[in-house]
């Protein structure tokens, strides 16, 4: 796993190219539709964000959370259109959380079973 400051992914929603990007240093999250910015926000320390994004002629609900496990989804009328907007970021957050839990359990086992 190499370090990437900017994480990007593309989706096609309602015949429009949706580009999602996240800057890990500034915590800036952007959604671009066909080259124009539809949503942009700095997350800073707030772990949950909800917004409405206009794609084509329809409104979509954007939901982002990043407390322990990253998750960003796009919904239309309570139907999930895109389950994960940044799948690589989600995989990395799950693997780092699993690694952290494993190390904590390993250290606890050494403490409990120490002679």
Coordinates of C-alpha atoms in Angstrom, one line a residue, residues 53-106:
X53 CA -26.5 16.8 -5.1
X54 CA -28.2 17.6 -8.4
X55 CA -27.2 15.1 -11.1
X56 CA -29.0 15.8 -14.4
X57 CA -32.6 16.6 -13.5
X58 CA -32.8 14.5 -10.3
X59 CA -31.7 15.1 -6.7
X60 CA -29.5 12.6 -5.0
X61 CA -28.7 12.3 -1.3
X62 CA -25.0 12.2 -0.5
X63 CA -24.0 10.6 2.8
X64 CA -20.4 10.5 4.0
X65 CA -19.1 9.2 7.3
X66 CA -15.5 8.6 8.3
X67 CA -15.2 7.9 12.0
X68 CA -13.6 4.4 12.2
X69 CA -14.6 3.0 8.8
X70 CA -15.0 5.2 5.7
X71 CA -18.3 5.2 3.9
X72 CA -19.7 7.4 1.2
X73 CA -22.9 6.6 -0.7
X74 CA -25.3 8.2 -3.2
X75 CA -29.0 7.6 -2.8
X76 CA -32.1 8.5 -4.7
X77 CA -35.5 8.2 -3.0
X78 CA -34.2 5.7 -0.4
X79 CA -32.7 3.6 -3.1
X80 CA -28.9 3.2 -3.1
X81 CA -27.5 4.2 -6.5
X82 CA -23.8 4.0 -5.6
X83 CA -23.0 1.9 -2.6
X84 CA -19.4 3.2 -2.1
X85 CA -18.1 6.3 -3.9
X86 CA -14.5 5.7 -2.9
X87 CA -14.1 1.9 -2.6
X88 CA -10.3 2.0 -2.2
X89 CA -10.5 4.3 0.7
X90 CA -13.1 2.1 2.4
X91 CA -10.9 -1.0 1.9
X92 CA -8.0 0.8 3.4
X93 CA -9.9 2.0 6.4
X94 CA -11.2 -1.6 7.1
X95 CA -7.8 -3.1 6.8
X96 CA -6.2 -0.4 9.1
X97 CA -9.0 -1.0 11.7
X98 CA -8.5 -4.7 11.5
X99 CA -4.7 -4.3 11.9
X100 CA -5.3 -2.1 15.0
X101 CA -7.6 -4.5 16.6
X102 CA -5.2 -7.4 15.9
X103 CA -2.3 -5.6 17.5
X104 CA -4.4 -4.6 20.6
X105 CA -5.5 -8.3 21.0
X106 CA -2.0 -9.5 20.6

